Amino acid sequence: MIFILDYGFGNKTSVSNALKKLNIPHKISNNSRDIIKSTHIILPGVGSFAAAMKMIKKKKILNTLKKAKEKKKFLGICLGMQLLFEL
């Protein structure tokens, strides 16, 4: 399952609409269990790097994302790509 991370700074709806148009199953969430169960992770992002990282830490998903980055395929879009380098 493809997982789109919802951490409050992404254009998740646009990514979801693109995947729907391609008939690709996916889920939007910010739940650690969903991150662990996913096969692929899309990390969209728009806005301030510092504020986005603060939100990821606030949602307590930073460590889960770090572990997932080592094992799963990741796609960072815009700010999401910048965040990938800090995970």
mmCIF file of N, CA, C and O in Angstrom:
data_model
loop_
_atom_site.group_PDB
_atom_site.id
_atom_site.type_symbol
_atom_site.label_atom_id
_atom_site.label_comp_id
_atom_site.label_asym_id
_atom_site.label_seq_id
_atom_site.Cartn_x
_atom_site.Cartn_y
_atom_site.Cartn_z
ATOM 1 N N MET A 1 0.837 -1.184 0.000
ATOM 2 C CA MET A 1 0.000 0.000 0.000
ATOM 3 C C MET A 1 0.881 1.246 0.000
ATOM 4 O O MET A 1 1.847 1.328 0.737
ATOM 5 N N ILE A 2 0.514 2.186 -0.823
ATOM 6 C CA ILE A 2 1.196 3.478 -0.849
ATOM 7 C C ILE A 2 0.592 4.354 0.239
ATOM 8 O O ILE A 2 -0.623 4.425 0.406
ATOM 9 N N PHE A 3 1.452 5.004 0.969
ATOM 10 C CA PHE A 3 1.055 5.829 2.094
ATOM 11 C C PHE A 3 1.438 7.274 1.802
ATOM 12 O O PHE A 3 2.577 7.559 1.448
ATOM 13 N N ILE A 4 0.486 8.188 1.931
ATOM 14 C CA ILE A 4 0.750 9.617 1.791
ATOM 15 C C ILE A 4 0.737 10.204 3.192
ATOM 16 O O ILE A 4 -0.267 10.111 3.904
ATOM 17 N N LEU A 5 1.850 10.786 3.604
ATOM 18 C CA LEU A 5 1.955 11.322 4.949
ATOM 19 C C LEU A 5 1.205 12.635 5.079
ATOM 20 O O LEU A 5 1.437 13.575 4.325
ATOM 21 N N ASP A 6 0.306 12.683 6.046
ATOM 22 C CA ASP A 6 -0.442 13.894 6.373
ATOM 23 C C ASP A 6 0.133 14.464 7.658
ATOM 24 O O ASP A 6 -0.147 13.987 8.741
ATOM 25 N N TYR A 7 0.966 15.477 7.532
ATOM 26 C CA TYR A 7 1.565 16.091 8.709
ATOM 27 C C TYR A 7 1.240 17.579 8.782
ATOM 28 O O TYR A 7 1.833 18.319 9.565
ATOM 29 N N GLY A 8 0.274 18.015 7.985
ATOM 30 C CA GLY A 8 -0.210 19.384 8.057
ATOM 31 C C GLY A 8 0.471 20.368 7.126
ATOM 32 O O GLY A 8 0.116 21.530 7.104
ATOM 33 N N PHE A 9 1.459 19.917 6.351
ATOM 34 C CA PHE A 9 2.182 20.834 5.474
ATOM 35 C C PHE A 9 2.223 20.368 4.025
ATOM 36 O O PHE A 9 2.947 20.924 3.232
ATOM 37 N N GLY A 10 1.475 19.347 3.699
ATOM 38 C CA GLY A 10 1.606 18.793 2.360
ATOM 39 C C GLY A 10 0.406 19.047 1.482
ATOM 40 O O GLY A 10 -0.680 19.351 1.944
ATOM 41 N N ASN A 11 0.641 18.896 0.209
ATOM 42 C CA ASN A 11 -0.423 18.972 -0.781
ATOM 43 C C ASN A 11 -0.934 17.547 -1.021
ATOM 44 O O ASN A 11 -0.968 17.056 -2.132
ATOM 45 N N LYS A 12 -1.338 16.897 0.070
ATOM 46 C CA LYS A 12 -1.729 15.495 0.058
ATOM 47 C C LYS A 12 -2.933 15.232 -0.843
ATOM 48 O O LYS A 12 -3.015 14.188 -1.471
ATOM 49 N N THR A 13 -3.845 16.176 -0.920
ATOM 50 C CA THR A 13 -5.038 15.978 -1.743
ATOM 51 C C THR A 13 -4.674 15.904 -3.222
ATOM 52 O O THR A 13 -5.210 15.072 -3.955
ATOM 53 N N SER A 14 -3.759 16.733 -3.661
ATOM 54 C CA SER A 14 -3.327 16.697 -5.065
ATOM 55 C C SER A 14 -2.659 15.364 -5.393
ATOM 56 O O SER A 14 -2.910 14.769 -6.446
ATOM 57 N N VAL A 15 -1.817 14.893 -4.489
ATOM 58 C CA VAL A 15 -1.146 13.606 -4.700
ATOM 59 C C VAL A 15 -2.178 12.487 -4.713
ATOM 60 O O VAL A 15 -2.144 11.602 -5.575
ATOM 61 N N SER A 16 -3.109 12.528 -3.785
ATOM 62 C CA SER A 16 -4.159 11.511 -3.729
ATOM 63 C C SER A 16 -4.996 11.512 -5.005
ATOM 64 O O SER A 16 -5.313 10.444 -5.543
ATOM 65 N N ASN A 17 -5.356 12.690 -5.492
ATOM 66 C CA ASN A 17 -6.146 12.767 -6.727
ATOM 67 C C ASN A 17 -5.396 12.172 -7.913
ATOM 68 O O ASN A 17 -5.996 11.502 -8.754
ATOM 69 N N ALA A 18 -4.097 12.400 -7.984
ATOM 70 C CA ALA A 18 -3.294 11.824 -9.068
ATOM 71 C C ALA A 18 -3.287 10.296 -8.979
ATOM 72 O O ALA A 18 -3.442 9.606 -9.993
ATOM 73 N N LEU A 19 -3.118 9.770 -7.773
ATOM 74 C CA LEU A 19 -3.112 8.311 -7.599
ATOM 75 C C LEU A 19 -4.482 7.712 -7.897
ATOM 76 O O LEU A 19 -4.573 6.629 -8.486
ATOM 77 N N LYS A 20 -5.554 8.417 -7.515
ATOM 78 C CA LYS A 20 -6.910 7.946 -7.821
ATOM 79 C C LYS A 20 -7.116 7.859 -9.324
ATOM 80 O O LYS A 20 -7.687 6.899 -9.830
ATOM 81 N N LYS A 21 -6.662 8.889 -10.031
ATOM 82 C CA LYS A 21 -6.818 8.912 -11.492
ATOM 83 C C LYS A 21 -6.096 7.733 -12.147
ATOM 84 O O LYS A 21 -6.529 7.207 -13.166
ATOM 85 N N LEU A 22 -4.999 7.305 -11.531
ATOM 86 C CA LEU A 22 -4.223 6.169 -12.037
ATOM 87 C C LEU A 22 -4.686 4.831 -11.452
ATOM 88 O O LEU A 22 -4.078 3.798 -11.717
ATOM 89 N N ASN A 23 -5.762 4.863 -10.670
ATOM 90 C CA ASN A 23 -6.300 3.665 -10.016
ATOM 91 C C ASN A 23 -5.269 2.961 -9.141
ATOM 92 O O ASN A 23 -5.175 1.734 -9.129
ATOM 93 N N ILE A 24 -4.489 3.736 -8.416
ATOM 94 C CA ILE A 24 -3.462 3.191 -7.530
ATOM 95 C C ILE A 24 -3.977 3.283 -6.090
ATOM 96 O O ILE A 24 -4.246 4.379 -5.600
ATOM 97 N N PRO A 25 -4.106 2.147 -5.412
ATOM 98 C CA PRO A 25 -4.575 2.172 -4.027
ATOM 99 C C PRO A 25 -3.582 2.906 -3.129
ATOM 100 O O PRO A 25 -2.366 2.736 -3.268
ATOM 101 N N HIS A 26 -4.110 3.689 -2.209
ATOM 102 C CA HIS A 26 -3.257 4.456 -1.306
ATOM 103 C C HIS A 26 -4.049 4.865 -0.076
ATOM 104 O O HIS A 26 -5.267 4.685 -0.029
ATOM 105 N N LYS A 27 -3.339 5.394 0.891
ATOM 106 C CA LYS A 27 -3.973 5.849 2.128
ATOM 107 C C LYS A 27 -3.288 7.118 2.586
ATOM 108 O O LYS A 27 -2.067 7.239 2.493
ATOM 109 N N ILE A 28 -4.070 8.072 3.075
ATOM 110 C CA ILE A 28 -3.541 9.293 3.670
ATOM 111 C C ILE A 28 -3.668 9.151 5.183
ATOM 112 O O ILE A 28 -4.744 8.853 5.689
ATOM 113 N N SER A 29 -2.565 9.362 5.882
ATOM 114 C CA SER A 29 -2.590 9.201 7.332
ATOM 115 C C SER A 29 -1.346 9.828 7.948
ATOM 116 O O SER A 29 -0.397 10.170 7.240
ATOM 117 N N ASN A 30 -1.355 9.931 9.277
ATOM 118 C CA ASN A 30 -0.154 10.318 10.003
ATOM 119 C C ASN A 30 0.077 9.347 11.162
ATOM 120 O O ASN A 30 0.726 9.670 12.135
ATOM 121 N N ASN A 31 -0.458 8.159 11.027
ATOM 122 C CA ASN A 31 -0.383 7.129 12.041
ATOM 123 C C ASN A 31 0.869 6.273 11.842
ATOM 124 O O ASN A 31 1.132 5.794 10.739
ATOM 125 N N SER A 32 1.622 6.053 12.903
ATOM 126 C CA SER A 32 2.856 5.255 12.819
ATOM 127 C C SER A 32 2.592 3.845 12.310
ATOM 128 O O SER A 32 3.388 3.298 11.553
ATOM 129 N N ARG A 33 1.467 3.254 12.711
ATOM 130 C CA ARG A 33 1.154 1.890 12.245
ATOM 131 C C ARG A 33 0.974 1.846 10.729
ATOM 132 O O ARG A 33 1.375 0.880 10.081
ATOM 133 N N ASP A 34 0.383 2.882 10.173
ATOM 134 C CA ASP A 34 0.215 2.940 8.723
ATOM 135 C C ASP A 34 1.560 3.086 8.018
ATOM 136 O O ASP A 34 1.774 2.512 6.954
ATOM 137 N N ILE A 35 2.460 3.852 8.610
ATOM 138 C CA ILE A 35 3.802 4.002 8.040
ATOM 139 C C ILE A 35 4.494 2.647 8.005
ATOM 140 O O ILE A 35 5.083 2.260 6.996
ATOM 141 N N ILE A 36 4.404 1.916 9.084
ATOM 142 C CA ILE A 36 5.056 0.607 9.189
ATOM 143 C C ILE A 36 4.475 -0.384 8.180
ATOM 144 O O ILE A 36 5.206 -1.155 7.569
ATOM 145 N N LYS A 37 3.145 -0.358 7.991
ATOM 146 C CA LYS A 37 2.491 -1.305 7.085
ATOM 147 C C LYS A 37 2.664 -0.962 5.606
ATOM 148 O O LYS A 37 2.445 -1.814 4.755
ATOM 149 N N SER A 38 3.053 0.252 5.308
ATOM 150 C CA SER A 38 3.122 0.686 3.907
ATOM 151 C C SER A 38 4.285 0.035 3.162
ATOM 152 O O SER A 38 5.253 -0.423 3.761
ATOM 153 N N THR A 39 4.164 0.022 1.839
ATOM 154 C CA THR A 39 5.260 -0.438 0.979
ATOM 155 C C THR A 39 6.033 0.743 0.411
ATOM 156 O O THR A 39 7.215 0.644 0.154
ATOM 157 N N HIS A 40 5.318 1.843 0.203
ATOM 158 C CA HIS A 40 5.886 3.067 -0.349
ATOM 159 C C HIS A 40 5.349 4.247 0.454
ATOM 160 O O HIS A 40 4.210 4.206 0.912
ATOM 161 N N ILE A 41 6.161 5.284 0.575
ATOM 162 C CA ILE A 41 5.745 6.464 1.316
ATOM 163 C C ILE A 41 5.962 7.704 0.451
ATOM 164 O O ILE A 41 7.039 7.879 -0.120
ATOM 165 N N ILE A 42 4.927 8.521 0.359
ATOM 166 C CA ILE A 42 5.033 9.794 -0.336
ATOM 167 C C ILE A 42 4.973 10.888 0.725
ATOM 168 O O ILE A 42 4.064 10.916 1.547
ATOM 169 N N LEU A 43 5.966 11.737 0.689
ATOM 170 C CA LEU A 43 6.085 12.824 1.655
ATOM 171 C C LEU A 43 5.954 14.151 0.907
ATOM 172 O O LEU A 43 6.935 14.722 0.456
ATOM 173 N N PRO A 44 4.698 14.627 0.726
ATOM 174 C CA PRO A 44 4.518 15.904 0.050
ATOM 175 C C PRO A 44 4.808 17.034 1.021
ATOM 176 O O PRO A 44 4.837 16.826 2.233
ATOM 177 N N GLY A 45 5.024 18.219 0.507
ATOM 178 C CA GLY A 45 5.271 19.323 1.423
ATOM 179 C C GLY A 45 5.258 20.675 0.770
ATOM 180 O O GLY A 45 5.721 20.839 -0.349
ATOM 181 N N VAL A 46 4.705 21.636 1.493
ATOM 182 C CA VAL A 46 4.675 23.024 1.071
ATOM 183 C C VAL A 46 4.876 23.865 2.326
ATOM 184 O O VAL A 46 4.233 23.619 3.335
ATOM 185 N N GLY A 47 5.790 24.804 2.286
ATOM 186 C CA GLY A 47 5.946 25.695 3.420
ATOM 187 C C GLY A 47 7.335 25.710 4.011
ATOM 188 O O GLY A 47 8.313 25.388 3.353
ATOM 189 N N SER A 48 7.389 26.021 5.275
ATOM 190 C CA SER A 48 8.632 26.214 6.007
ATOM 191 C C SER A 48 9.202 24.885 6.502
ATOM 192 O O SER A 48 8.502 24.099 7.142
ATOM 193 N N PHE A 49 10.490 24.676 6.246
ATOM 194 C CA PHE A 49 11.157 23.460 6.699
ATOM 195 C C PHE A 49 11.065 23.320 8.216
ATOM 196 O O PHE A 49 10.697 22.273 8.739
ATOM 197 N N ALA A 50 11.419 24.374 8.942
ATOM 198 C CA ALA A 50 11.445 24.314 10.411
ATOM 199 C C ALA A 50 10.056 24.002 10.977
ATOM 200 O O ALA A 50 9.920 23.172 11.881
ATOM 201 N N ALA A 51 9.041 24.650 10.450
ATOM 202 C CA ALA A 51 7.679 24.421 10.940
ATOM 203 C C ALA A 51 7.209 23.000 10.614
ATOM 204 O O ALA A 51 6.540 22.355 11.431
ATOM 205 N N ALA A 52 7.557 22.503 9.428
ATOM 206 C CA ALA A 52 7.160 21.150 9.041
ATOM 207 C C ALA A 52 7.849 20.107 9.920
ATOM 208 O O ALA A 52 7.210 19.157 10.387
ATOM 209 N N MET A 53 9.132 20.283 10.181
ATOM 210 C CA MET A 53 9.851 19.342 11.034
ATOM 211 C C MET A 53 9.290 19.378 12.451
ATOM 212 O O MET A 53 9.158 18.341 13.103
ATOM 213 N N LYS A 54 8.923 20.557 12.910
ATOM 214 C CA LYS A 54 8.322 20.693 14.244
ATOM 215 C C LYS A 54 7.020 19.893 14.315
ATOM 216 O O LYS A 54 6.742 19.219 15.310
ATOM 217 N N MET A 55 6.222 19.955 13.257
ATOM 218 C CA MET A 55 4.955 19.230 13.229
ATOM 219 C C MET A 55 5.183 17.718 13.193
ATOM 220 O O MET A 55 4.476 16.967 13.865
ATOM 221 N N ILE A 56 6.170 17.273 12.445
ATOM 222 C CA ILE A 56 6.496 15.840 12.399
ATOM 223 C C ILE A 56 6.896 15.354 13.792
ATOM 224 O O ILE A 56 6.478 14.284 14.237
ATOM 225 N N LYS A 57 7.680 16.153 14.484
ATOM 226 C CA LYS A 57 8.085 15.796 15.853
ATOM 227 C C LYS A 57 6.890 15.829 16.793
ATOM 228 O O LYS A 57 6.735 14.943 17.643
ATOM 229 N N LYS A 58 6.019 16.813 16.634
ATOM 230 C CA LYS A 58 4.836 16.938 17.489
ATOM 231 C C LYS A 58 3.913 15.737 17.324
ATOM 232 O O LYS A 58 3.322 15.261 18.288
ATOM 233 N N LYS A 59 3.801 15.230 16.101
ATOM 234 C CA LYS A 59 2.947 14.073 15.831
ATOM 235 C C LYS A 59 3.628 12.762 16.223
ATOM 236 O O LYS A 59 3.054 11.694 16.082
ATOM 237 N N LYS A 60 4.868 12.857 16.690
ATOM 238 C CA LYS A 60 5.634 11.706 17.189
ATOM 239 C C LYS A 60 5.801 10.613 16.128
ATOM 240 O O LYS A 60 5.658 9.429 16.409
ATOM 241 N N ILE A 61 6.123 11.053 14.908
ATOM 242 C CA ILE A 61 6.346 10.085 13.832
ATOM 243 C C ILE A 61 7.765 10.149 13.277
ATOM 244 O O ILE A 61 8.101 9.400 12.371
ATOM 245 N N LEU A 62 8.606 11.005 13.837
ATOM 246 C CA LEU A 62 9.961 11.178 13.313
ATOM 247 C C LEU A 62 10.753 9.871 13.360
ATOM 248 O O LEU A 62 11.338 9.462 12.356
ATOM 249 N N ASN A 63 10.779 9.192 14.485
ATOM 250 C CA ASN A 63 11.552 7.955 14.595
ATOM 251 C C ASN A 63 11.022 6.868 13.676
ATOM 252 O O ASN A 63 11.787 6.120 13.073
ATOM 253 N N THR A 64 9.707 6.788 13.554
ATOM 254 C CA THR A 64 9.096 5.804 12.656
ATOM 255 C C THR A 64 9.495 6.088 11.216
ATOM 256 O O THR A 64 9.821 5.172 10.455
ATOM 257 N N LEU A 65 9.499 7.353 10.831
ATOM 258 C CA LEU A 65 9.904 7.720 9.472
ATOM 259 C C LEU A 65 11.376 7.405 9.227
ATOM 260 O O LEU A 65 11.743 6.937 8.145
ATOM 261 N N LYS A 66 12.219 7.650 10.221
ATOM 262 C CA LYS A 66 13.654 7.336 10.073
ATOM 263 C C LYS A 66 13.864 5.855 9.826
ATOM 264 O O LYS A 66 14.649 5.465 8.962
ATOM 265 N N LYS A 67 13.164 5.017 10.576
ATOM 266 C CA LYS A 67 13.289 3.568 10.395
ATOM 267 C C LYS A 67 12.728 3.141 9.041
ATOM 268 O O LYS A 67 13.312 2.306 8.357
ATOM 269 N N ALA A 68 11.595 3.715 8.664
ATOM 270 C CA ALA A 68 10.959 3.346 7.400
ATOM 271 C C ALA A 68 11.814 3.761 6.207
ATOM 272 O O ALA A 68 11.848 3.065 5.188
ATOM 273 N N LYS A 69 12.514 4.865 6.338
ATOM 274 C CA LYS A 69 13.348 5.369 5.239
ATOM 275 C C LYS A 69 14.406 4.345 4.827
ATOM 276 O O LYS A 69 14.769 4.257 3.659
ATOM 277 N N GLU A 70 14.871 3.555 5.777
ATOM 278 C CA GLU A 70 15.899 2.554 5.490
ATOM 279 C C GLU A 70 15.347 1.349 4.738
ATOM 280 O O GLU A 70 16.105 0.645 4.077
ATOM 281 N N LYS A 71 14.045 1.104 4.828
ATOM 282 C CA LYS A 71 13.475 -0.133 4.292
ATOM 283 C C LYS A 71 12.460 0.060 3.178
ATOM 284 O O LYS A 71 12.157 -0.872 2.455
ATOM 285 N N LYS A 72 11.911 1.243 3.062
ATOM 286 C CA LYS A 72 10.818 1.465 2.121
ATOM 287 C C LYS A 72 11.208 2.460 1.036
ATOM 288 O O LYS A 72 12.131 3.224 1.190
ATOM 289 N N LYS A 73 10.449 2.428 -0.023
ATOM 290 C CA LYS A 73 10.663 3.396 -1.094
ATOM 291 C C LYS A 73 9.962 4.696 -0.697
ATOM 292 O O LYS A 73 8.817 4.686 -0.288
ATOM 293 N N PHE A 74 10.700 5.794 -0.810
ATOM 294 C CA PHE A 74 10.210 7.112 -0.421
ATOM 295 C C PHE A 74 10.201 8.035 -1.628
ATOM 296 O O PHE A 74 11.120 8.006 -2.449
ATOM 297 N N LEU A 75 9.199 8.875 -1.701
ATOM 298 C CA LEU A 75 9.159 9.949 -2.685
ATOM 299 C C LEU A 75 8.894 11.238 -1.927
ATOM 300 O O LEU A 75 7.855 11.369 -1.270
ATOM 301 N N GLY A 76 9.832 12.140 -1.960
ATOM 302 C CA GLY A 76 9.655 13.447 -1.352
ATOM 303 C C GLY A 76 9.314 14.449 -2.437
ATOM 304 O O GLY A 76 9.963 14.493 -3.476
ATOM 305 N N ILE A 77 8.272 15.221 -2.218
ATOM 306 C CA ILE A 77 7.845 16.230 -3.193
ATOM 307 C C ILE A 77 8.050 17.602 -2.571
ATOM 308 O O ILE A 77 7.524 17.891 -1.499
ATOM 309 N N CYS A 78 8.821 18.447 -3.246
ATOM 310 C CA CYS A 78 9.092 19.817 -2.817
ATOM 311 C C CYS A 78 9.689 19.820 -1.409
ATOM 312 O O CYS A 78 10.761 19.272 -1.194
ATOM 313 N N LEU A 79 9.014 20.388 -0.440
ATOM 314 C CA LEU A 79 9.515 20.415 0.929
ATOM 315 C C LEU A 79 9.743 18.996 1.451
ATOM 316 O O LEU A 79 10.668 18.753 2.231
ATOM 317 N N GLY A 80 8.933 18.050 1.000
ATOM 318 C CA GLY A 80 9.095 16.653 1.407
ATOM 319 C C GLY A 80 10.477 16.104 1.059
ATOM 320 O O GLY A 80 11.065 15.331 1.814
ATOM 321 N N MET A 81 11.027 16.506 -0.076
ATOM 322 C CA MET A 81 12.372 16.076 -0.469
ATOM 323 C C MET A 81 13.417 16.662 0.490
ATOM 324 O O MET A 81 14.352 15.978 0.898
ATOM 325 N N GLN A 82 13.242 17.897 0.869
ATOM 326 C CA GLN A 82 14.165 18.518 1.828
ATOM 327 C C GLN A 82 14.091 17.794 3.167
ATOM 328 O O GLN A 82 15.118 17.543 3.803
ATOM 329 N N LEU A 83 12.887 17.458 3.599
ATOM 330 C CA LEU A 83 12.727 16.768 4.866
ATOM 331 C C LEU A 83 13.382 15.390 4.847
ATOM 332 O O LEU A 83 13.915 14.941 5.854
ATOM 333 N N LEU A 84 13.355 14.723 3.701
ATOM 334 C CA LEU A 84 13.967 13.391 3.592
ATOM 335 C C LEU A 84 15.450 13.423 3.962
ATOM 336 O O LEU A 84 15.965 12.474 4.533
ATOM 337 N N PHE A 85 16.126 14.507 3.644
ATOM 338 C CA PHE A 85 17.548 14.597 3.942
ATOM 339 C C PHE A 85 17.811 14.754 5.426
ATOM 340 O O PHE A 85 18.924 14.536 5.879
ATOM 341 N N GLU A 86 16.811 15.132 6.191
ATOM 342 C CA GLU A 86 16.966 15.273 7.638
ATOM 343 C C GLU A 86 16.464 14.056 8.404
ATOM 344 O O GLU A 86 16.666 13.970 9.595
ATOM 345 N N LEU A 87 15.769 13.166 7.731
ATOM 346 C CA LEU A 87 15.251 11.968 8.406
ATOM 347 C C LEU A 87 16.351 10.955 8.593
ATOM 348 O O LEU A 87 17.270 10.839 7.896
#
